[in-house]
Amino acid sequence: MTNIHIPRGWALPDSAATPESIYLNRREFVRRSGAGAILAAATVAACRTDGRAAVVQERGPLDNVPDTPTADLYPTATKDPRFTPGERHGTISEERVVATYNNFYEFGTDKGGVWQHVGPFEARPWEIEVAGLVDRPGRYDLVELERAFPLEDRIYRHRCVEAWSVVVPWIGFPLASLLERAGPRGDARFVRFVSFNRPEQAFGQKTQTWYKWPYYEAVRVDEAMNELAFVVTGMYGHPLQKQNGAPVRIHMPWKYGYKSPKSIVRIELARDPVPTFWNDLEPSEYGFYSNVDPAVPHPRWSQATEEIVGRGERVPTLPFNGYGEFVAGLYGGRVTPAGDVPHAG
Ligand SMILES: Nc1nc2c(c(=O)[nH]1)N[C@H]1C(S)=C(S)[C@@H](COP(=O)(O)O)O[C@H]1N2
Ligand SMILES: [Mo]
């Protein structure tokens, strides 16, 4: 085992992360330098070799931000120093990495190809329905929500169950704010999230019919109310790229990535436990809680370390992905609650 030092602590100045001037201006830079044209040509070539001429688009991976009248809100998001702890999380990943290595099965299983297939997906305008055991059920226009809640910048580590990770400056608002607006009833114990279902806009939904579309996930109400649970509408100083779950996704950084459903249309509060997409497909491999736990291997691989995408580096995985001080109390001190899968052997 190599001696990799993972610094701890919150108080890292923002400047230690990728400077905003770099990530905010990258699209402009790519255009001016002509790299955009090269990239577009590469896209066309890639599409030809895999025979999917229909998806050819002259867009690069950073050109998938849908137009929205709220775009002006993004560069001015507020920062809470507790949630911009770059040092704890490692160096922020380049947006190009985060936008070209995606898990989003609605657009296929090739992580490098998702961004090339999201063109037909119409991610704006958008509504979210909040339903079930709430005092004020209803449909919320996303634009209203973006204006209603102050948008915050939060740098979160994202740890996929497949043992890779990225560090992303997300923008959004606490999930608790949205739930409080809807007024959860006392008997609500679970929160269910449902993604869009549009096979005509998402070729993975159309061709991979063995999956139970739309994608659905769920957590306990107290997990959803934890201050770390975040409704994400932006990244790197602008609204979300489609391949990262535009226009709205969830992020719970202490859980494996699949507990962060993308492009959600519905949030439902329920009394009884609700099924989840990956757990339904492979219950021996994907648990309900799915807290990041280096001590519990996936049945087919170890979770002890992870690869930092784009850096060619492996580092030890941390319990709760490094967020134990916020969330350990939810689980009585155990990272993987008793009975949650997977358990090897
Ligand atoms: N709707 C939907 N949400 C999803 C997925 C998906 O396939 N469909 N994949 C999940 C998984 S496994 C991961 S690791 C993250 C990936 O997010 P990223 O591509 O923005 O890094 O999205 C999660 N949310
Ligand atoms: Mo994942």
mmCIF file of C-alpha atoms and ligand atoms in Angstrom:
data_model
loop_
_atom_site.group_PDB
_atom_site.id
_atom_site.type_symbol
_atom_site.label_atom_id
_atom_site.label_comp_id
_atom_site.label_asym_id
_atom_site.label_seq_id
_atom_site.Cartn_x
_atom_site.Cartn_y
_atom_site.Cartn_z
ATOM 1 C CA MET A 1 0.000 0.000 0.000
ATOM 2 C CA THR A 2 1.445 3.339 -0.960
ATOM 3 C CA ASN A 3 1.601 6.162 1.460
ATOM 4 C CA ILE A 4 -1.021 8.542 0.170
ATOM 5 C CA HIS A 5 -1.668 11.482 2.404
ATOM 6 C CA ILE A 6 -5.264 12.643 2.530
ATOM 7 C CA PRO A 7 -5.371 15.958 4.309
ATOM 8 C CA ARG A 8 -8.267 16.567 6.656
ATOM 9 C CA GLY A 9 -10.098 19.656 7.675
ATOM 10 C CA TRP A 10 -12.421 22.247 6.361
ATOM 11 C CA ALA A 11 -10.557 25.470 6.069
ATOM 12 C CA LEU A 12 -9.162 25.534 2.604
ATOM 13 C CA PRO A 13 -9.239 28.804 0.724
ATOM 14 C CA ASP A 14 -11.181 28.595 -2.487
ATOM 15 C CA SER A 15 -8.097 29.489 -4.443
ATOM 16 C CA ALA A 16 -6.620 26.080 -3.721
ATOM 17 C CA ALA A 17 -9.313 24.529 -5.850
ATOM 18 C CA THR A 18 -9.468 25.031 -9.617
ATOM 19 C CA PRO A 19 -9.728 28.806 -9.976
ATOM 20 C CA GLU A 20 -13.102 29.932 -11.221
ATOM 21 C CA SER A 21 -11.491 31.917 -13.970
ATOM 22 C CA ILE A 22 -10.347 28.644 -15.456
ATOM 23 C CA TYR A 23 -13.560 26.734 -15.280
ATOM 24 C CA LEU A 24 -15.839 29.629 -16.086
ATOM 25 C CA ASN A 25 -13.912 30.554 -19.173
ATOM 26 C CA ARG A 26 -13.113 27.182 -20.566
ATOM 27 C CA ARG A 27 -15.895 27.143 -23.142
ATOM 28 C CA GLU A 28 -14.853 30.529 -24.384
ATOM 29 C CA PHE A 29 -11.234 29.405 -24.465
ATOM 30 C CA VAL A 30 -12.079 26.265 -26.388
ATOM 31 C CA ARG A 31 -13.950 28.309 -29.002
ATOM 32 C CA ARG A 32 -11.277 30.927 -29.410
ATOM 33 C CA SER A 33 -8.425 28.494 -29.616
ATOM 34 C CA GLY A 34 -10.139 26.486 -32.304
ATOM 35 C CA ALA A 35 -10.090 23.404 -30.109
ATOM 36 C CA GLY A 36 -13.869 23.331 -30.430
ATOM 37 C CA ALA A 37 -13.630 22.653 -34.139
ATOM 38 C CA ILE A 38 -11.138 19.857 -33.615
ATOM 39 C CA LEU A 39 -13.347 18.359 -30.936
ATOM 40 C CA ALA A 40 -16.447 18.564 -33.147
ATOM 41 C CA ALA A 41 -14.575 16.780 -35.937
ATOM 42 C CA ALA A 42 -13.475 14.108 -33.486
ATOM 43 C CA THR A 43 -17.092 13.622 -32.412
ATOM 44 C CA VAL A 44 -18.249 13.105 -35.962
ATOM 45 C CA ALA A 45 -15.456 10.612 -36.560
ATOM 46 C CA ALA A 46 -16.260 8.718 -33.365
ATOM 47 C CA CYS A 47 -19.909 8.509 -34.305
ATOM 48 C CA ARG A 48 -19.054 7.179 -37.752
ATOM 49 C CA THR A 49 -16.843 4.411 -36.430
ATOM 50 C CA ASP A 50 -19.532 3.133 -34.096
ATOM 51 C CA GLY A 51 -22.161 3.379 -36.817
ATOM 52 C CA ARG A 52 -24.462 5.775 -34.996
ATOM 53 C CA ALA A 53 -24.689 8.451 -37.658
ATOM 54 C CA ALA A 54 -28.056 9.575 -36.273
ATOM 55 C CA VAL A 55 -26.481 10.984 -33.135
ATOM 56 C CA VAL A 56 -23.797 13.055 -34.846
ATOM 57 C CA GLN A 57 -23.820 16.503 -33.364
ATOM 58 C CA GLU A 58 -21.427 19.361 -33.684
ATOM 59 C CA ARG A 59 -21.258 19.981 -29.993
ATOM 60 C CA GLY A 60 -18.479 19.439 -27.553
ATOM 61 C CA PRO A 61 -18.931 17.967 -24.082
ATOM 62 C CA LEU A 62 -19.125 21.416 -22.487
ATOM 63 C CA ASP A 63 -21.871 22.620 -24.839
ATOM 64 C CA ASN A 64 -24.731 20.700 -23.228
ATOM 65 C CA VAL A 65 -26.055 23.366 -20.864
ATOM 66 C CA PRO A 66 -29.731 23.926 -21.758
ATOM 67 C CA ASP A 67 -30.854 27.538 -22.108
ATOM 68 C CA THR A 68 -32.642 28.900 -19.073
ATOM 69 C CA PRO A 69 -33.787 32.362 -17.968
ATOM 70 C CA THR A 70 -32.066 31.612 -14.648
ATOM 71 C CA ALA A 71 -28.558 31.292 -16.100
ATOM 72 C CA ASP A 72 -27.637 34.675 -14.605
ATOM 73 C CA LEU A 73 -28.079 33.290 -11.063
ATOM 74 C CA TYR A 74 -25.248 30.814 -11.329
ATOM 75 C CA PRO A 75 -21.975 32.623 -11.244
ATOM 76 C CA THR A 76 -23.157 34.447 -8.123
ATOM 77 C CA ALA A 77 -24.009 31.459 -5.941
ATOM 78 C CA THR A 78 -23.065 31.919 -2.285
ATOM 79 C CA LYS A 79 -20.377 29.858 -0.598
ATOM 80 C CA ASP A 80 -20.588 28.321 2.869
ATOM 81 C CA PRO A 81 -17.004 27.612 3.925
ATOM 82 C CA ARG A 82 -18.069 24.318 5.508
ATOM 83 C CA PHE A 83 -19.070 23.025 2.113
ATOM 84 C CA THR A 84 -16.209 24.273 0.024
ATOM 85 C CA PRO A 85 -13.522 22.257 1.768
ATOM 86 C CA GLY A 86 -11.405 21.508 -1.237
ATOM 87 C CA GLU A 87 -8.500 20.180 0.751
ATOM 88 C CA ARG A 88 -10.552 17.482 2.435
ATOM 89 C CA HIS A 89 -11.785 16.311 -0.910
ATOM 90 C CA GLY A 90 -8.720 16.592 -3.054
ATOM 91 C CA THR A 91 -8.267 18.766 -6.087
ATOM 92 C CA ILE A 92 -11.389 19.717 -8.005
ATOM 93 C CA SER A 93 -11.748 17.663 -11.162
ATOM 94 C CA GLU A 94 -11.615 19.496 -14.452
ATOM 95 C CA GLU A 95 -15.062 20.088 -15.878
ATOM 96 C CA ARG A 96 -13.997 18.335 -19.056
ATOM 97 C CA VAL A 97 -13.389 15.156 -17.035
ATOM 98 C CA VAL A 98 -16.712 15.379 -15.194
ATOM 99 C CA ALA A 99 -18.543 16.064 -18.473
ATOM 100 C CA THR A 100 -16.999 13.220 -20.466
ATOM 101 C CA TYR A 101 -17.017 10.326 -17.965
ATOM 102 C CA ASN A 102 -20.607 9.725 -16.987
ATOM 103 C CA ASN A 103 -22.906 7.107 -15.626
ATOM 104 C CA PHE A 104 -26.365 7.824 -17.068
ATOM 105 C CA TYR A 105 -27.889 4.617 -18.418
ATOM 106 C CA GLU A 106 -30.720 6.490 -20.118
ATOM 107 C CA PHE A 107 -28.020 7.464 -22.642
ATOM 108 C CA GLY A 108 -26.174 4.156 -22.833
ATOM 109 C CA THR A 109 -23.589 2.350 -20.753
ATOM 110 C CA ASP A 110 -20.451 3.775 -22.385
ATOM 111 C CA LYS A 111 -19.230 6.377 -19.907
ATOM 112 C CA GLY A 112 -17.280 8.258 -22.556
ATOM 113 C CA GLY A 113 -20.273 8.333 -24.894
ATOM 114 C CA VAL A 114 -23.039 9.776 -22.712
ATOM 115 C CA TRP A 115 -22.263 13.385 -23.583
ATOM 116 C CA GLN A 116 -22.524 12.547 -27.282
ATOM 117 C CA HIS A 117 -26.055 11.184 -26.922
ATOM 118 C CA VAL A 118 -27.774 13.823 -24.804
ATOM 119 C CA GLY A 119 -28.461 16.223 -27.703
ATOM 120 C CA PRO A 120 -32.130 15.223 -28.234
ATOM 121 C CA PHE A 121 -32.907 15.435 -24.512
ATOM 122 C CA GLU A 122 -35.030 18.540 -23.793
ATOM 123 C CA ALA A 123 -34.027 19.467 -20.273
ATOM 124 C CA ARG A 124 -35.824 22.843 -20.121
ATOM 125 C CA PRO A 125 -38.466 23.916 -19.229
ATOM 126 C CA TRP A 126 -38.898 21.476 -16.342
ATOM 127 C CA GLU A 127 -41.305 20.705 -13.543
ATOM 128 C CA ILE A 128 -40.887 18.621 -10.415
ATOM 129 C CA GLU A 129 -43.902 17.052 -8.823
ATOM 130 C CA VAL A 130 -43.848 16.675 -5.061
ATOM 131 C CA ALA A 131 -46.401 14.098 -4.012
ATOM 132 C CA GLY A 132 -47.426 11.572 -1.401
ATOM 133 C CA LEU A 133 -47.413 12.299 2.340
ATOM 134 C CA VAL A 134 -46.980 16.084 2.217
ATOM 135 C CA ASP A 135 -49.312 18.901 3.277
ATOM 136 C CA ARG A 136 -48.746 20.850 0.061
ATOM 137 C CA PRO A 137 -48.428 18.457 -2.869
ATOM 138 C CA GLY A 138 -47.968 20.071 -6.236
ATOM 139 C CA ARG A 139 -45.953 20.718 -9.328
ATOM 140 C CA TYR A 140 -43.091 23.121 -8.993
ATOM 141 C CA ASP A 141 -41.584 24.935 -11.963
ATOM 142 C CA LEU A 142 -37.822 24.558 -11.641
ATOM 143 C CA VAL A 143 -37.285 28.224 -12.537
ATOM 144 C CA GLU A 144 -39.419 29.216 -9.541
ATOM 145 C CA LEU A 145 -37.415 26.970 -7.247
ATOM 146 C CA GLU A 146 -34.112 28.349 -8.514
ATOM 147 C CA ARG A 147 -35.381 31.836 -7.716
ATOM 148 C CA ALA A 148 -37.012 30.880 -4.407
ATOM 149 C CA PHE A 149 -33.972 29.357 -2.711
ATOM 150 C CA PRO A 150 -30.594 31.051 -2.538
ATOM 151 C CA LEU A 151 -28.255 29.042 -4.750
ATOM 152 C CA GLU A 152 -25.162 27.751 -2.983
ATOM 153 C CA ASP A 153 -21.809 26.470 -4.229
ATOM 154 C CA ARG A 154 -20.763 23.187 -2.666
ATOM 155 C CA ILE A 155 -17.701 21.178 -3.499
ATOM 156 C CA TYR A 156 -18.542 17.514 -3.014
ATOM 157 C CA ARG A 157 -16.651 14.331 -3.649
ATOM 158 C CA HIS A 158 -18.586 11.891 -5.822
ATOM 159 C CA ARG A 159 -17.720 8.224 -5.262
ATOM 160 C CA CYS A 160 -19.215 5.692 -7.673
ATOM 161 C CA VAL A 161 -19.791 2.117 -6.506
ATOM 162 C CA GLU A 162 -17.481 1.111 -9.383
ATOM 163 C CA ALA A 163 -14.552 2.551 -7.394
ATOM 164 C CA TRP A 164 -13.920 5.805 -9.234
ATOM 165 C CA SER A 165 -14.354 9.328 -7.943
ATOM 166 C CA VAL A 166 -14.419 12.957 -8.979
ATOM 167 C CA VAL A 167 -14.584 16.229 -7.018
ATOM 168 C CA VAL A 168 -17.196 18.625 -8.336
ATOM 169 C CA PRO A 169 -18.226 22.188 -7.524
ATOM 170 C CA TRP A 170 -22.004 21.750 -7.634
ATOM 171 C CA ILE A 171 -24.580 24.532 -7.292
ATOM 172 C CA GLY A 172 -28.020 24.086 -5.795
ATOM 173 C CA PHE A 173 -30.031 24.242 -2.589
ATOM 174 C CA PRO A 174 -30.606 21.917 0.374
ATOM 175 C CA LEU A 175 -33.114 19.140 -0.222
ATOM 176 C CA ALA A 176 -34.518 19.990 3.228
ATOM 177 C CA SER A 177 -35.570 23.429 1.911
ATOM 178 C CA LEU A 178 -37.662 21.859 -0.821
ATOM 179 C CA LEU A 179 -39.160 19.229 1.476
ATOM 180 C CA GLU A 180 -40.042 21.839 4.093
ATOM 181 C CA ARG A 181 -41.823 23.875 1.450
ATOM 182 C CA ALA A 182 -43.958 20.827 0.639
ATOM 183 C CA GLY A 183 -44.512 20.039 4.337
ATOM 184 C CA PRO A 184 -43.730 16.377 5.040
ATOM 185 C CA ARG A 185 -46.438 14.719 7.145
ATOM 186 C CA GLY A 186 -45.526 13.061 10.422
ATOM 187 C CA ASP A 187 -46.084 9.591 9.027
ATOM 188 C CA ALA A 188 -43.689 10.091 6.068
ATOM 189 C CA ARG A 189 -40.614 7.869 6.521
ATOM 190 C CA PHE A 190 -39.181 7.480 3.012
ATOM 191 C CA VAL A 191 -38.471 9.823 0.125
ATOM 192 C CA ARG A 192 -38.602 8.455 -3.389
ATOM 193 C CA PHE A 193 -37.097 10.147 -6.462
ATOM 194 C CA VAL A 194 -38.110 9.378 -10.034
ATOM 195 C CA SER A 195 -36.211 10.382 -13.185
ATOM 196 C CA PHE A 196 -37.728 11.228 -16.580
ATOM 197 C CA ASN A 197 -39.070 8.618 -18.974
ATOM 198 C CA ARG A 198 -38.627 9.701 -22.601
ATOM 199 C CA PRO A 199 -37.406 6.857 -24.814
ATOM 200 C CA GLU A 200 -37.763 9.133 -27.849
ATOM 201 C CA GLN A 201 -35.139 11.492 -26.413
ATOM 202 C CA ALA A 202 -32.911 8.984 -24.623
ATOM 203 C CA PHE A 203 -31.693 6.114 -26.782
ATOM 204 C CA GLY A 204 -30.688 4.026 -23.760
ATOM 205 C CA GLN A 205 -34.270 3.976 -22.528
ATOM 206 C CA LYS A 206 -35.450 2.951 -25.960
ATOM 207 C CA THR A 207 -32.904 0.193 -26.613
ATOM 208 C CA GLN A 208 -32.145 -1.196 -23.123
ATOM 209 C CA THR A 209 -35.674 -2.324 -22.432
ATOM 210 C CA TRP A 210 -34.586 -4.805 -19.753
ATOM 211 C CA TYR A 211 -34.117 -1.932 -17.286
ATOM 212 C CA LYS A 212 -37.148 -0.817 -15.303
ATOM 213 C CA TRP A 213 -37.431 2.761 -16.555
ATOM 214 C CA PRO A 214 -37.754 5.372 -15.309
ATOM 215 C CA TYR A 215 -34.766 5.322 -12.901
ATOM 216 C CA TYR A 216 -35.918 5.505 -9.286
ATOM 217 C CA GLU A 217 -34.111 5.889 -5.991
ATOM 218 C CA ALA A 218 -35.070 6.379 -2.360
ATOM 219 C CA VAL A 219 -33.715 7.289 1.069
ATOM 220 C CA ARG A 220 -35.158 7.690 4.557
ATOM 221 C CA VAL A 221 -36.725 11.044 5.387
ATOM 222 C CA ASP A 222 -34.083 11.793 8.023
ATOM 223 C CA GLU A 223 -31.319 11.153 5.468
ATOM 224 C CA ALA A 224 -33.066 13.453 2.998
ATOM 225 C CA MET A 225 -33.337 16.159 5.667
ATOM 226 C CA ASN A 226 -29.615 15.987 6.524
ATOM 227 C CA GLU A 227 -27.915 19.248 5.628
ATOM 228 C CA LEU A 228 -25.561 17.520 3.185
ATOM 229 C CA ALA A 229 -28.423 16.262 0.983
ATOM 230 C CA PHE A 230 -28.404 18.634 -1.956
ATOM 231 C CA VAL A 231 -30.656 19.438 -4.893
ATOM 232 C CA VAL A 232 -28.193 20.164 -7.699
ATOM 233 C CA THR A 233 -29.095 22.503 -10.552
ATOM 234 C CA GLY A 234 -25.638 23.730 -11.536
ATOM 235 C CA MET A 235 -21.934 22.930 -11.725
ATOM 236 C CA TYR A 236 -18.720 24.890 -12.353
ATOM 237 C CA GLY A 237 -20.489 28.236 -12.162
ATOM 238 C CA HIS A 238 -23.297 27.507 -14.649
ATOM 239 C CA PRO A 239 -26.456 25.380 -14.903
ATOM 240 C CA LEU A 240 -25.933 21.600 -15.159
ATOM 241 C CA GLN A 241 -24.707 19.917 -18.317
ATOM 242 C CA LYS A 242 -27.276 17.456 -19.614
ATOM 243 C CA GLN A 243 -24.919 14.503 -19.151
ATOM 244 C CA ASN A 244 -24.577 15.393 -15.463
ATOM 245 C CA GLY A 245 -28.336 15.320 -14.873
ATOM 246 C CA ALA A 246 -29.726 18.615 -16.162
ATOM 247 C CA PRO A 247 -31.755 20.379 -15.164
ATOM 248 C CA VAL A 248 -31.976 18.946 -11.641
ATOM 249 C CA ARG A 249 -30.456 15.991 -9.774
ATOM 250 C CA ILE A 250 -29.869 14.939 -6.210
ATOM 251 C CA HIS A 251 -26.477 14.587 -4.582
ATOM 252 C CA MET A 252 -25.796 12.779 -1.300
ATOM 253 C CA PRO A 253 -22.021 12.646 -1.088
ATOM 254 C CA TRP A 254 -21.795 10.025 1.690
ATOM 255 C CA LYS A 255 -23.515 7.444 -0.500
ATOM 256 C CA TYR A 256 -22.432 5.653 -3.662
ATOM 257 C CA GLY A 257 -23.178 7.635 -6.828
ATOM 258 C CA TYR A 258 -26.252 5.665 -7.840
ATOM 259 C CA LYS A 259 -28.101 7.172 -4.852
ATOM 260 C CA SER A 260 -27.881 10.527 -6.705
ATOM 261 C CA PRO A 261 -30.617 10.300 -9.333
ATOM 262 C CA LYS A 262 -30.349 12.598 -12.340
ATOM 263 C CA SER A 263 -32.967 14.645 -14.210
ATOM 264 C CA ILE A 264 -35.711 13.981 -11.676
ATOM 265 C CA VAL A 265 -39.377 14.754 -12.314
ATOM 266 C CA ARG A 266 -40.972 13.502 -9.112
ATOM 267 C CA ILE A 267 -40.315 13.376 -5.371
ATOM 268 C CA GLU A 268 -42.711 11.294 -3.349
ATOM 269 C CA LEU A 269 -42.979 10.835 0.399
ATOM 270 C CA ALA A 270 -44.140 7.463 1.665
ATOM 271 C CA ARG A 271 -44.735 5.586 4.883
ATOM 272 C CA ASP A 272 -43.494 2.181 3.764
ATOM 273 C CA PRO A 273 -40.054 1.267 2.390
ATOM 274 C CA VAL A 274 -39.808 1.912 -1.348
ATOM 275 C CA PRO A 275 -37.841 -0.112 -3.915
ATOM 276 C CA THR A 276 -34.802 1.289 -5.711
ATOM 277 C CA PHE A 277 -33.534 0.718 -9.273
ATOM 278 C CA TRP A 278 -30.193 -1.020 -8.648
ATOM 279 C CA ASN A 279 -31.385 -2.915 -5.598
ATOM 280 C CA ASP A 280 -34.301 -4.317 -7.625
ATOM 281 C CA LEU A 281 -31.954 -5.379 -10.422
ATOM 282 C CA GLU A 282 -29.246 -6.973 -8.300
ATOM 283 C CA PRO A 283 -30.158 -7.108 -4.603
ATOM 284 C CA SER A 284 -27.005 -9.015 -3.691
ATOM 285 C CA GLU A 285 -24.802 -6.235 -5.090
ATOM 286 C CA TYR A 286 -26.564 -2.937 -4.344
ATOM 287 C CA GLY A 287 -28.028 -2.156 -0.951
ATOM 288 C CA PHE A 288 -30.708 0.294 0.077
ATOM 289 C CA TYR A 289 -28.439 2.443 2.241
ATOM 290 C CA SER A 290 -25.321 2.152 0.087
ATOM 291 C CA ASN A 291 -23.201 4.345 2.322
ATOM 292 C CA VAL A 292 -19.635 4.497 1.020
ATOM 293 C CA ASP A 293 -17.855 1.823 3.067
ATOM 294 C CA PRO A 294 -14.275 0.757 2.300
ATOM 295 C CA ALA A 295 -14.658 -2.198 4.684
ATOM 296 C CA VAL A 296 -17.530 -3.833 2.796
ATOM 297 C CA PRO A 297 -16.452 -5.078 -0.630
ATOM 298 C CA HIS A 298 -18.811 -5.247 -3.545
ATOM 299 C CA PRO A 299 -19.267 -8.974 -4.264
ATOM 300 C CA ARG A 300 -17.147 -8.568 -7.408
ATOM 301 C CA TRP A 301 -14.514 -6.028 -6.331
ATOM 302 C CA SER A 302 -12.920 -4.283 -3.370
ATOM 303 C CA GLN A 303 -14.144 -0.893 -2.185
ATOM 304 C CA ALA A 304 -10.961 -0.171 -0.233
ATOM 305 C CA THR A 305 -9.537 2.242 -2.811
ATOM 306 C CA GLU A 306 -10.772 4.353 -5.701
ATOM 307 C CA GLU A 307 -9.363 5.817 -8.883
ATOM 308 C CA ILE A 308 -9.480 9.564 -9.236
ATOM 309 C CA VAL A 309 -10.776 10.016 -12.762
ATOM 310 C CA GLY A 310 -8.511 12.065 -14.972
ATOM 311 C CA ARG A 311 -5.566 11.878 -12.572
ATOM 312 C CA GLY A 312 -4.481 8.261 -12.892
ATOM 313 C CA GLU A 313 -4.168 8.030 -9.123
ATOM 314 C CA ARG A 314 -5.616 5.542 -6.629
ATOM 315 C CA VAL A 315 -6.368 6.665 -3.092
ATOM 316 C CA PRO A 316 -7.898 4.943 -0.060
ATOM 317 C CA THR A 317 -11.677 5.210 0.157
ATOM 318 C CA LEU A 318 -12.989 6.860 3.309
ATOM 319 C CA PRO A 319 -15.970 5.684 5.386
ATOM 320 C CA PHE A 320 -19.004 7.764 4.420
ATOM 321 C CA ASN A 321 -16.787 9.120 1.621
ATOM 322 C CA GLY A 322 -15.227 11.410 4.249
ATOM 323 C CA TYR A 323 -18.526 12.899 5.483
ATOM 324 C CA GLY A 324 -18.939 10.876 8.681
ATOM 325 C CA GLU A 325 -19.061 13.878 10.972
ATOM 326 C CA PHE A 326 -22.285 14.987 9.292
ATOM 327 C CA VAL A 327 -24.058 11.686 8.874
ATOM 328 C CA ALA A 328 -22.665 8.951 11.154
ATOM 329 C CA GLY A 329 -25.357 9.758 13.717
ATOM 330 C CA LEU A 330 -28.047 8.689 11.269
ATOM 331 C CA TYR A 331 -26.830 5.109 11.450
ATOM 332 C CA GLY A 332 -25.913 4.531 15.075
ATOM 333 C CA GLY A 333 -22.213 4.635 14.244
ATOM 334 C CA ARG A 334 -22.187 1.808 11.695
ATOM 335 C CA VAL A 335 -21.271 2.780 8.161
ATOM 336 C CA THR A 336 -23.186 -0.096 6.595
ATOM 337 C CA PRO A 337 -26.335 -0.674 8.656
ATOM 338 C CA ALA A 338 -26.997 -4.288 9.645
ATOM 339 C CA GLY A 339 -28.736 -6.198 6.891
ATOM 340 C CA ASP A 340 -27.795 -3.801 4.093
ATOM 341 C CA VAL A 341 -26.166 -5.535 1.143
ATOM 342 C CA PRO A 342 -23.767 -6.235 -0.432
ATOM 343 C CA HIS A 343 -21.831 -8.711 1.634
ATOM 344 C CA ALA A 344 -19.135 -10.715 -0.069
ATOM 345 C CA GLY A 345 -19.170 -14.485 0.100
HETATM 346 N N1 LIG B 1 -31.355 8.872 -13.876
HETATM 347 C C1 LIG B 1 -30.133 8.372 -13.585
HETATM 348 N N2 LIG B 1 -29.456 8.879 -12.549
HETATM 349 C C2 LIG B 1 -28.226 8.395 -12.247
HETATM 350 C C3 LIG B 1 -27.661 7.326 -12.997
HETATM 351 C C4 LIG B 1 -28.407 6.811 -14.090
HETATM 352 O O1 LIG B 1 -27.986 5.875 -14.813
HETATM 353 N N3 LIG B 1 -29.631 7.369 -14.372
HETATM 354 N N4 LIG B 1 -26.425 6.828 -12.648
HETATM 355 C C5 LIG B 1 -25.979 7.065 -11.257
HETATM 356 C C6 LIG B 1 -24.589 6.699 -11.031
HETATM 357 S S1 LIG B 1 -24.242 5.048 -10.882
HETATM 358 C C7 LIG B 1 -23.603 7.643 -10.861
HETATM 359 S S2 LIG B 1 -22.011 7.188 -10.467
HETATM 360 C C8 LIG B 1 -23.894 9.071 -11.059
HETATM 361 C C9 LIG B 1 -22.940 9.645 -12.094
HETATM 362 O O2 LIG B 1 -23.040 11.039 -12.140
HETATM 363 P P1 LIG B 1 -22.065 11.868 -13.107
HETATM 364 O O3 LIG B 1 -22.144 11.262 -14.468
HETATM 365 O O4 LIG B 1 -22.575 13.268 -13.054
HETATM 366 O O5 LIG B 1 -20.679 11.735 -12.532
HETATM 367 O O6 LIG B 1 -25.240 9.319 -11.471
HETATM 368 C C10 LIG B 1 -26.215 8.517 -10.835
HETATM 369 N N5 LIG B 1 -27.537 8.968 -11.210
HETATM 370 MO MO MO B 2 -22.113 4.887 -10.118
#
